[in-house]
PDB file of C-alpha atoms in Angstrom:
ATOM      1  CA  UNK X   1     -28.109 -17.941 -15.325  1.00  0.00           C
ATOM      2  CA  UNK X   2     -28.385 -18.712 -11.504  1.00  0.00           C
ATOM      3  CA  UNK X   3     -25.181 -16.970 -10.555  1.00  0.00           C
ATOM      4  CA  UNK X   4     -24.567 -13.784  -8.551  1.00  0.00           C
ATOM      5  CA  UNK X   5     -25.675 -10.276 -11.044  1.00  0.00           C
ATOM      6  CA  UNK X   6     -24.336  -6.630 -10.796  1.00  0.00           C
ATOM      7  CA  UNK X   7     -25.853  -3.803 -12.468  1.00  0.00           C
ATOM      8  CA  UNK X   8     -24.649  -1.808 -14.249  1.00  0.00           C
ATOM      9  CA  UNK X   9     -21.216  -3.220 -15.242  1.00  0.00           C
ATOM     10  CA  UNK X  10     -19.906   0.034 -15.767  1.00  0.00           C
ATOM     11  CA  UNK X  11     -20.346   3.360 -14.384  1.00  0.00           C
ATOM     12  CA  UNK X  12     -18.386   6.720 -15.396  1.00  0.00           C
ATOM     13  CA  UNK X  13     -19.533   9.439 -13.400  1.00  0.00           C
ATOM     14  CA  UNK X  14     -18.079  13.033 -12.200  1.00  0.00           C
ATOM     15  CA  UNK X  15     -16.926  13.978  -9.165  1.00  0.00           C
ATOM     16  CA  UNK X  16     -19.668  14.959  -6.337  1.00  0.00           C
ATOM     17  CA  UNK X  17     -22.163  13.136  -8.039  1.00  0.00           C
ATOM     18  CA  UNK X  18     -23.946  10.339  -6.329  1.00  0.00           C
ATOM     19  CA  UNK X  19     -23.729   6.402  -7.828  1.00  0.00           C
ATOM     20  CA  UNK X  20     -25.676   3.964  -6.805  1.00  0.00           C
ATOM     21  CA  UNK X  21     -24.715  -0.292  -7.679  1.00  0.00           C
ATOM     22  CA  UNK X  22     -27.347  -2.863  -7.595  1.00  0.00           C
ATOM     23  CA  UNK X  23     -26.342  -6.647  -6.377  1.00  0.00           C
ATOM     24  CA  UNK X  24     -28.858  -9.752  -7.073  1.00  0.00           C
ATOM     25  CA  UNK X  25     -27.073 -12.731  -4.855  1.00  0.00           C
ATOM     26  CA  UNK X  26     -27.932 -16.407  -5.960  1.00  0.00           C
ATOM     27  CA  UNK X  27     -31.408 -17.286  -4.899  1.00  0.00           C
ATOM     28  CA  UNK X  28     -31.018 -19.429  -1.857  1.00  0.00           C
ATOM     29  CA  UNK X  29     -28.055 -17.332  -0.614  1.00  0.00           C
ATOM     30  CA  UNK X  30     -28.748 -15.572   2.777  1.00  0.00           C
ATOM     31  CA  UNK X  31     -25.461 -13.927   2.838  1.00  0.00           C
ATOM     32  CA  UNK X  32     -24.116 -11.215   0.527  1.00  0.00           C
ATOM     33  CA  UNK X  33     -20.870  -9.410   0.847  1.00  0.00           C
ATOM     34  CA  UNK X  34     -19.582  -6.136  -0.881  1.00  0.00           C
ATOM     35  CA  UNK X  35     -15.938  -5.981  -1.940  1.00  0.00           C
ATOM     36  CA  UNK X  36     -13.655  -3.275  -3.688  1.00  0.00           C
ATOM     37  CA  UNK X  37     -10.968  -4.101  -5.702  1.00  0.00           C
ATOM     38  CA  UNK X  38      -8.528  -1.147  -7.480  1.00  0.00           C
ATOM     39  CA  UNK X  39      -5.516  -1.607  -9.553  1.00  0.00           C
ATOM     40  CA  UNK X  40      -2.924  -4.469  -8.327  1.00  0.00           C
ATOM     41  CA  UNK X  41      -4.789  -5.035  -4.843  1.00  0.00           C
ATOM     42  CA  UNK X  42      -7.145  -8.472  -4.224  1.00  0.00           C
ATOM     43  CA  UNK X  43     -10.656  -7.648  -3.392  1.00  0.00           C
ATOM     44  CA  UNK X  44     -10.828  -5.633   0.250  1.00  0.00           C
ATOM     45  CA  UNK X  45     -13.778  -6.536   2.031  1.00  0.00           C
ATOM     46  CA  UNK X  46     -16.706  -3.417   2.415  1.00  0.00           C
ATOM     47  CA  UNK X  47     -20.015  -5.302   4.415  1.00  0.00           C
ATOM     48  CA  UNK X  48     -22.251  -8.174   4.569  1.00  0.00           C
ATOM     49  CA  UNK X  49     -25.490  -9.222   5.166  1.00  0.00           C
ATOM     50  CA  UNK X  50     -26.862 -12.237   6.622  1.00  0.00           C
ATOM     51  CA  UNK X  51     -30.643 -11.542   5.374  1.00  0.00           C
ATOM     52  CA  UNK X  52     -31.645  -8.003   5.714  1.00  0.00           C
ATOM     53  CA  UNK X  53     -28.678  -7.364   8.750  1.00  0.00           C
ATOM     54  CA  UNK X  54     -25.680  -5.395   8.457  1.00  0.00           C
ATOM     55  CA  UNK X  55     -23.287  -7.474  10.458  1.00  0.00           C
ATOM     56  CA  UNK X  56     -20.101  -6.009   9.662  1.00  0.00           C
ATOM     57  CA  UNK X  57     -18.755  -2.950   8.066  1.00  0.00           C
ATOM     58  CA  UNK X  58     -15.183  -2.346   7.203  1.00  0.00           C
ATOM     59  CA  UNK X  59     -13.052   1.348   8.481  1.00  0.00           C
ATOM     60  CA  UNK X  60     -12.965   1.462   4.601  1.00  0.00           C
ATOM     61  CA  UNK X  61     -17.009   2.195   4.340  1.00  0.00           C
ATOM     62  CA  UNK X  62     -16.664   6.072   5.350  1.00  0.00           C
ATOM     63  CA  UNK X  63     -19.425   7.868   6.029  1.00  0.00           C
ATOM     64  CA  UNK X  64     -20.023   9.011   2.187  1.00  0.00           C
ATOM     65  CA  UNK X  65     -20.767   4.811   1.444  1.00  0.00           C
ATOM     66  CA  UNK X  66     -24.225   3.424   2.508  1.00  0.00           C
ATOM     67  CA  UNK X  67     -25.425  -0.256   1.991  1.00  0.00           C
ATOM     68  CA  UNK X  68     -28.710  -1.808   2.474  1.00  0.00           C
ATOM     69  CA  UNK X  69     -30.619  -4.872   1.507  1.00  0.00           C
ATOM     70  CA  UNK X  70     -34.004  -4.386   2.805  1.00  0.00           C
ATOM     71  CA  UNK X  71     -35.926  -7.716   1.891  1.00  0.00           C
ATOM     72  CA  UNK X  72     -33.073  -9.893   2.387  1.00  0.00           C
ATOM     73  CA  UNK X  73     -32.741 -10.767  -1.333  1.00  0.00           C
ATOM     74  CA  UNK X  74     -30.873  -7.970  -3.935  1.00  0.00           C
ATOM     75  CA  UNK X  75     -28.463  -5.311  -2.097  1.00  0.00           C
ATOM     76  CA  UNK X  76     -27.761  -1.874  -3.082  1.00  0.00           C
ATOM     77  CA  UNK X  77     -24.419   0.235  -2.348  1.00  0.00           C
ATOM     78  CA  UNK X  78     -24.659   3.962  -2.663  1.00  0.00           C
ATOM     79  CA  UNK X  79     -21.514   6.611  -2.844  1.00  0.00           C
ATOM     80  CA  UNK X  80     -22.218   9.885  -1.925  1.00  0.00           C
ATOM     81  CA  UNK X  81     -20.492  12.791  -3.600  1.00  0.00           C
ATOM     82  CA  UNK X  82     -17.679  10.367  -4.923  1.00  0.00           C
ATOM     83  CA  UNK X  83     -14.392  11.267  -4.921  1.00  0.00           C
ATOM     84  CA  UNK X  84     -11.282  10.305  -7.664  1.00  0.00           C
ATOM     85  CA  UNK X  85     -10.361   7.460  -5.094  1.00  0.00           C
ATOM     86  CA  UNK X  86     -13.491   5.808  -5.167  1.00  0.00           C
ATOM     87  CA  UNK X  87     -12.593   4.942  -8.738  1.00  0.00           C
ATOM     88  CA  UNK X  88     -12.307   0.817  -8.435  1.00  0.00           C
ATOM     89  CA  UNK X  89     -14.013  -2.352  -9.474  1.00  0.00           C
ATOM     90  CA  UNK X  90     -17.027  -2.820  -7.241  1.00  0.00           C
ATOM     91  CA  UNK X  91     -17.714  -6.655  -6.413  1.00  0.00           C
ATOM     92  CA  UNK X  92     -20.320  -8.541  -4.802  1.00  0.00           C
ATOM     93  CA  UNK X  93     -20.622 -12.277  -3.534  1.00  0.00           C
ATOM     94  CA  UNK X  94     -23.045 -14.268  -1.744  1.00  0.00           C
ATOM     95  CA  UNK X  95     -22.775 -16.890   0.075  1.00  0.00           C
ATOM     96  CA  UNK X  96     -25.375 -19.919   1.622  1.00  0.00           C
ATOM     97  CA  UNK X  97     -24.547 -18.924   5.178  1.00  0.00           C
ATOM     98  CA  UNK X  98     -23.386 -22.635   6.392  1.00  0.00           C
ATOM     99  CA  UNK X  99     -20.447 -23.871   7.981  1.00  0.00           C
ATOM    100  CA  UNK X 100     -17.086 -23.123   5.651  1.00  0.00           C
ATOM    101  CA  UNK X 101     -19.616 -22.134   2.770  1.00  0.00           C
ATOM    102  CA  UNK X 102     -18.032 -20.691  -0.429  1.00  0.00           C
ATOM    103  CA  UNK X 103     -18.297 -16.599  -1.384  1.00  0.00           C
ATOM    104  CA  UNK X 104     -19.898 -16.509  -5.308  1.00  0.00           C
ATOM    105  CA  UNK X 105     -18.400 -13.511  -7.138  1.00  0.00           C
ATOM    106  CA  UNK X 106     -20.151 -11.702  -9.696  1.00  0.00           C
ATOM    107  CA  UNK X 107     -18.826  -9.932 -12.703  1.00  0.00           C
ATOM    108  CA  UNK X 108     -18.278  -6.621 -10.752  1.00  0.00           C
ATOM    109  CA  UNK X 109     -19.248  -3.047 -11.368  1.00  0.00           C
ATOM    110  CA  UNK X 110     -16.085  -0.835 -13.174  1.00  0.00           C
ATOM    111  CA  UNK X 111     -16.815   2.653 -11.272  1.00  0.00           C
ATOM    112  CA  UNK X 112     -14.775   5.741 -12.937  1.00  0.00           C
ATOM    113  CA  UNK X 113     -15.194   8.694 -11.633  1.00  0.00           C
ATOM    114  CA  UNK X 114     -13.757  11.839 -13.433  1.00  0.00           C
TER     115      UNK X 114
ATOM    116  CA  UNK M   1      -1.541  -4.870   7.337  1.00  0.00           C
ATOM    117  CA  UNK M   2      -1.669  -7.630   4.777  1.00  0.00           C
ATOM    118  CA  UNK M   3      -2.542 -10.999   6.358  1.00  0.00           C
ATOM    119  CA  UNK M   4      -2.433 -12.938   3.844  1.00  0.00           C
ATOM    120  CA  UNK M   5       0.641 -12.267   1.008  1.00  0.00           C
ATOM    121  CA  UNK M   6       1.386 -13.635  -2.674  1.00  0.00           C
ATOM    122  CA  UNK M   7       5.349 -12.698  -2.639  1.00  0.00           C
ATOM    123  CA  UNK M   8       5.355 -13.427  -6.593  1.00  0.00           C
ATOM    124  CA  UNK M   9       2.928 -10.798  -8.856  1.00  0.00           C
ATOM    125  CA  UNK M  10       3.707 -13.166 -11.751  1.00  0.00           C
ATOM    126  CA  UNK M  11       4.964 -16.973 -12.679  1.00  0.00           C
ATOM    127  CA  UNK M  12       5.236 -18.021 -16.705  1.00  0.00           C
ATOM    128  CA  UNK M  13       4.796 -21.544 -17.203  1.00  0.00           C
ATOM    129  CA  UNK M  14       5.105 -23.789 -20.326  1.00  0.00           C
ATOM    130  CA  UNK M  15       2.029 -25.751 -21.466  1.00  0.00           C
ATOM    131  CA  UNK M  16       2.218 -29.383 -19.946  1.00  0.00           C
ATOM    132  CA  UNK M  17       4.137 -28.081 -17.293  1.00  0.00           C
ATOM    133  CA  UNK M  18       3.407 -28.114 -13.240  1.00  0.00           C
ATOM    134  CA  UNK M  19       2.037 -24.629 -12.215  1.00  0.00           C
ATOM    135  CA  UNK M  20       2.604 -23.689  -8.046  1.00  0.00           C
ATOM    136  CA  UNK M  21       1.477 -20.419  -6.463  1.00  0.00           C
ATOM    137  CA  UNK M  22       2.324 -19.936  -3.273  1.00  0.00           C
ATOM    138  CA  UNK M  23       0.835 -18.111  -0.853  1.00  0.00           C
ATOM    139  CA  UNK M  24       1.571 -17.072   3.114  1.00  0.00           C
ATOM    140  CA  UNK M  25      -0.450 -15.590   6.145  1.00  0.00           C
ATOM    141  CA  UNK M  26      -0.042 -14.452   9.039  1.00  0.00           C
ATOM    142  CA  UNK M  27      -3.316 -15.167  11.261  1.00  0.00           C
ATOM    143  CA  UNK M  28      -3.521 -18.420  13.020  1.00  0.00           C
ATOM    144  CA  UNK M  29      -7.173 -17.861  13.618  1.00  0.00           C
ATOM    145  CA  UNK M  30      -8.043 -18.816   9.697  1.00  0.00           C
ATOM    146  CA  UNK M  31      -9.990 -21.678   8.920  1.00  0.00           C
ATOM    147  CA  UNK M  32     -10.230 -21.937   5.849  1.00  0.00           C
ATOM    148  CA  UNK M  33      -8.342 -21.204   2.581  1.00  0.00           C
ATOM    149  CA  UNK M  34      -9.312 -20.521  -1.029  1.00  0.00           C
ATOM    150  CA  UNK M  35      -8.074 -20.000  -4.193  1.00  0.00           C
ATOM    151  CA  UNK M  36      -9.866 -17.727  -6.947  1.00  0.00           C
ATOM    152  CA  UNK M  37      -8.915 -17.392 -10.751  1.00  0.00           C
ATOM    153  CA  UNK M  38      -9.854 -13.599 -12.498  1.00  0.00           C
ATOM    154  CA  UNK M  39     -10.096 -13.072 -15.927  1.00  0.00           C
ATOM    155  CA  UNK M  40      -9.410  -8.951 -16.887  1.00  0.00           C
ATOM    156  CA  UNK M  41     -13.544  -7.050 -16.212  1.00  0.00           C
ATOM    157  CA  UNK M  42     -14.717 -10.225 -14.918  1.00  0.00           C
ATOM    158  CA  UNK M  43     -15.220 -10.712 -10.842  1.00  0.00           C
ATOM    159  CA  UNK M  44     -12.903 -14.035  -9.152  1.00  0.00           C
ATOM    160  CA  UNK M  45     -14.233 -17.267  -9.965  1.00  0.00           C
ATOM    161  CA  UNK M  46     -13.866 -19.839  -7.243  1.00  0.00           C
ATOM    162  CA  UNK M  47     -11.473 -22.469  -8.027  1.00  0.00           C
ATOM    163  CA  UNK M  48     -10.646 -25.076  -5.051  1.00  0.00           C
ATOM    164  CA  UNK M  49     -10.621 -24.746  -1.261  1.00  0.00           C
ATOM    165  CA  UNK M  50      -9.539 -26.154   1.734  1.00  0.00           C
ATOM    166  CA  UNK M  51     -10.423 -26.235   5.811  1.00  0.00           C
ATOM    167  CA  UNK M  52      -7.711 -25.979   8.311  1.00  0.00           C
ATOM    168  CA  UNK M  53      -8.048 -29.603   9.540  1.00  0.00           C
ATOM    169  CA  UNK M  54      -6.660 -30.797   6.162  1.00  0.00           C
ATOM    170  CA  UNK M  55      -3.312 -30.461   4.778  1.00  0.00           C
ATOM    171  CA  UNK M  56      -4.503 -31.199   0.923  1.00  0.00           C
ATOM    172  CA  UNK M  57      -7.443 -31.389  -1.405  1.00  0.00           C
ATOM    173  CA  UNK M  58      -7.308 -32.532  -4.743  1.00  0.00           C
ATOM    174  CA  UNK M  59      -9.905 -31.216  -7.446  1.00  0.00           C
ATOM    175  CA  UNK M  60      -9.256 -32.397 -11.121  1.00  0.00           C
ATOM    176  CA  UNK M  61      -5.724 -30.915 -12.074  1.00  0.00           C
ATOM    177  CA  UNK M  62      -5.954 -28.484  -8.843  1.00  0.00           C
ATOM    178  CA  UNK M  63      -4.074 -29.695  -5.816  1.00  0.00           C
ATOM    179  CA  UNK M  64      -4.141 -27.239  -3.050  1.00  0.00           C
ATOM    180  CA  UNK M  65      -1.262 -28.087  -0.240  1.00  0.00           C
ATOM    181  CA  UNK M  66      -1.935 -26.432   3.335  1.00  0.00           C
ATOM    182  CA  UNK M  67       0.818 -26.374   5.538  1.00  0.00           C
ATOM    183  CA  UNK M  68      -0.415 -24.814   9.097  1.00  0.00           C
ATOM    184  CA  UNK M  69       3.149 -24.466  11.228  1.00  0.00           C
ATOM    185  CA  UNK M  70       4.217 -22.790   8.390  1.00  0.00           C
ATOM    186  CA  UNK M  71       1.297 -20.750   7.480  1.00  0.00           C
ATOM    187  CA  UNK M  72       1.676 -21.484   4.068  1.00  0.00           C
ATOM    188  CA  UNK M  73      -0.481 -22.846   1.107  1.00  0.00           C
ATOM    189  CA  UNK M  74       0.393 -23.819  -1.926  1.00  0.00           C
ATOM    190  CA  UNK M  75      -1.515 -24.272  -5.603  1.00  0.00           C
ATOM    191  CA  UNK M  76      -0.370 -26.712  -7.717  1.00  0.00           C
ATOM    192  CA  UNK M  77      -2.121 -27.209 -11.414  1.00  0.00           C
ATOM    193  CA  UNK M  78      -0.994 -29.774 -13.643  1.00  0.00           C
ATOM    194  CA  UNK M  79      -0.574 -30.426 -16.568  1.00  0.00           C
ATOM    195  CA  UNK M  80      -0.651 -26.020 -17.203  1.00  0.00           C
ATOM    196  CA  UNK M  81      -2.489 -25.377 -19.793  1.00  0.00           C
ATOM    197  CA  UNK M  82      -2.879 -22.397 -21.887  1.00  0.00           C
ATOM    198  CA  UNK M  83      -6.557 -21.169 -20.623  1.00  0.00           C
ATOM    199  CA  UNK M  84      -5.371 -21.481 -17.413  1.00  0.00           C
ATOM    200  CA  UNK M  85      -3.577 -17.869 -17.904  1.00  0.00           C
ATOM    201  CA  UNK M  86      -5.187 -15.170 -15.277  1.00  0.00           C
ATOM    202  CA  UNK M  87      -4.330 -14.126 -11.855  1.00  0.00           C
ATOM    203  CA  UNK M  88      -5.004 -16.293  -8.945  1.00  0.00           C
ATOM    204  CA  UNK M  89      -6.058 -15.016  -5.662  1.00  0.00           C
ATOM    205  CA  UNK M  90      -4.896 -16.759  -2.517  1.00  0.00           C
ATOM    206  CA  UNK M  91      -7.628 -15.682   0.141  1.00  0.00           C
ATOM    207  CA  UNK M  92      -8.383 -16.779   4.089  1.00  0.00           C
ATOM    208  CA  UNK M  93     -11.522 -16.689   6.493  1.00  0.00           C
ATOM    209  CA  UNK M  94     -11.874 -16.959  10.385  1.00  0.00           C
ATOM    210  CA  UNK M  95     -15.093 -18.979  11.666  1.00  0.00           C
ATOM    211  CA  UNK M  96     -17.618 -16.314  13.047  1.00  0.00           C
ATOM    212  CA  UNK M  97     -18.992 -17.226  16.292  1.00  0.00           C
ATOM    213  CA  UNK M  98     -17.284 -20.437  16.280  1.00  0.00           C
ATOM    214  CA  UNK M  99     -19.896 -21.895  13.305  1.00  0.00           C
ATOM    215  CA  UNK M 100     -19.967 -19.812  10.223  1.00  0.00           C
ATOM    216  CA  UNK M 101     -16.794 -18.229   8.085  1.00  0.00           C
ATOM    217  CA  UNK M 102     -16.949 -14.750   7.652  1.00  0.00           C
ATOM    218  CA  UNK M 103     -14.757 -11.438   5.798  1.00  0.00           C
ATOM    219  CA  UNK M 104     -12.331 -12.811   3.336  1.00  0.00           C
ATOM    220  CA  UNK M 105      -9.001 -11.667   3.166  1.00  0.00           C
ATOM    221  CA  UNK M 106      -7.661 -11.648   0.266  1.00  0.00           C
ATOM    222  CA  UNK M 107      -3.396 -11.459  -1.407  1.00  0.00           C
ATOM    223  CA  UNK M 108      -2.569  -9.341  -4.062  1.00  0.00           C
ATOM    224  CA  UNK M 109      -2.536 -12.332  -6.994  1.00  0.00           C
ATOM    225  CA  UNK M 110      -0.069 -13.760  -9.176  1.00  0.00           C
ATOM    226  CA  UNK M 111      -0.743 -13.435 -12.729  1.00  0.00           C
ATOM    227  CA  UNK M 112      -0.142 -16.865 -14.145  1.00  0.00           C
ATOM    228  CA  UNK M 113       1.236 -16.875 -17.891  1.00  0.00           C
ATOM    229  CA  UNK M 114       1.038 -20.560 -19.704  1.00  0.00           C
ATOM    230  CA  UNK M 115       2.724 -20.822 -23.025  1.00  0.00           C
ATOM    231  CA  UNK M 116       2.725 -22.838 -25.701  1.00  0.00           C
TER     232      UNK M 116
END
């Protein structure tokens, strides 16, 4: 399977405990993107990547979110001391980086936090 | 501030029949348009697309219709059938820099019902 892979799908955690999400992005994709999606909305945008650079971050990524992709390939997302509101699906796409390229969705990480 | 909108959160359809989600924004500065399908715990599978200097594209049984004075694009799937039941995401990019889209901005989705 070449498409985009999220680990783990689910995640059930308490609140004030730290989660972290791992995103693998198709191979030759140099762009990766972070979305959240919660209950009746369409995916809100979080960050992307081109490579290893952060080169946009939404006013929804406070201060307790972190992303990172440090060799350009797989990405990471980190909550700190999550909150009930933070409960949402978790997606990431990637993307080749040309002109009016497509985003590649994968299956999502379910994040519940009690 | 929602800049792009699906006004209808659902559409039932008979099998056979012509599907159309509709879909409105509100930036002029979008170039390009695309339409997603979601199944329930499973992330938005990219269906059809379409760039700003065309007013239709044509993909199978998918016909998207862009219609930029209006700000409005339409999907149109025919014949419906009944695996063609999820919600569909309308969503929009700006080019970045002049070459390269960027963010997507996505509506709220319709949840398409087809019966038999």
């Amino acid at each position: 399977d070449t498409g985009v892979s999220q680990n783990p799908r689910h995640k059930i955690t308490k609140r004030g405990q730290n989660v972290t999400f791992r995103c693998d992005p198709i191979s030759e994709h140099n762009r990766l993107y972070w979305y959240r999606q919660t209950l009746g909305q369409g995916p809100e945008f979080l960050t992307y990547f081109q490579n290893e650079a952060q080169l946009e971050k939404s006013r929804l990524l406070s201060d307790r979110f972190s992303a990172e992709r440090p060799k350009g390939s797989f990405s990471t997302l980190e909550i700190q001391r999550t909150e009930q509101g933070d409960s949402a699906m978790y997606l990431c796409a990637s993307s080749s980086g040309t002109a009016l390229d497509t985003q590649y969705f994968g299956p999502g990480t379910r994040l519940t936090v009690l | 501030d929602q800049q792009v909108k699906q006004n209808s959160p659902s559409l039932s359809v008979q099998e056979g029949r012509i599907s159309i989600l509709n879909c409105d924004y509100t930036n002029s500065m979008f170039d390009y348009f695309l339409w997603y399908k979601k199944y329930p715990a499973e992330g938005p599978t990219f269906l059809i697309s379409i760039s700003s200097i065309k007013d239709k594209n044509e993909d199978g049984r998918f016909t998207v219709f862009l219609n930029k004075s209006a700000k409005h694009l339409s999907l149109h799937i025919v014949p419906s059938q009944p695996g063609d039941s999820a919600v569909y995401f309308c969503a929009a990019s700006a080019l970045v820099r002049g070459s390269t889209l960027g963010r997507l901005y996505f509506g709220r989705g319709t949840q398409l019902t087809v019966w038999p």
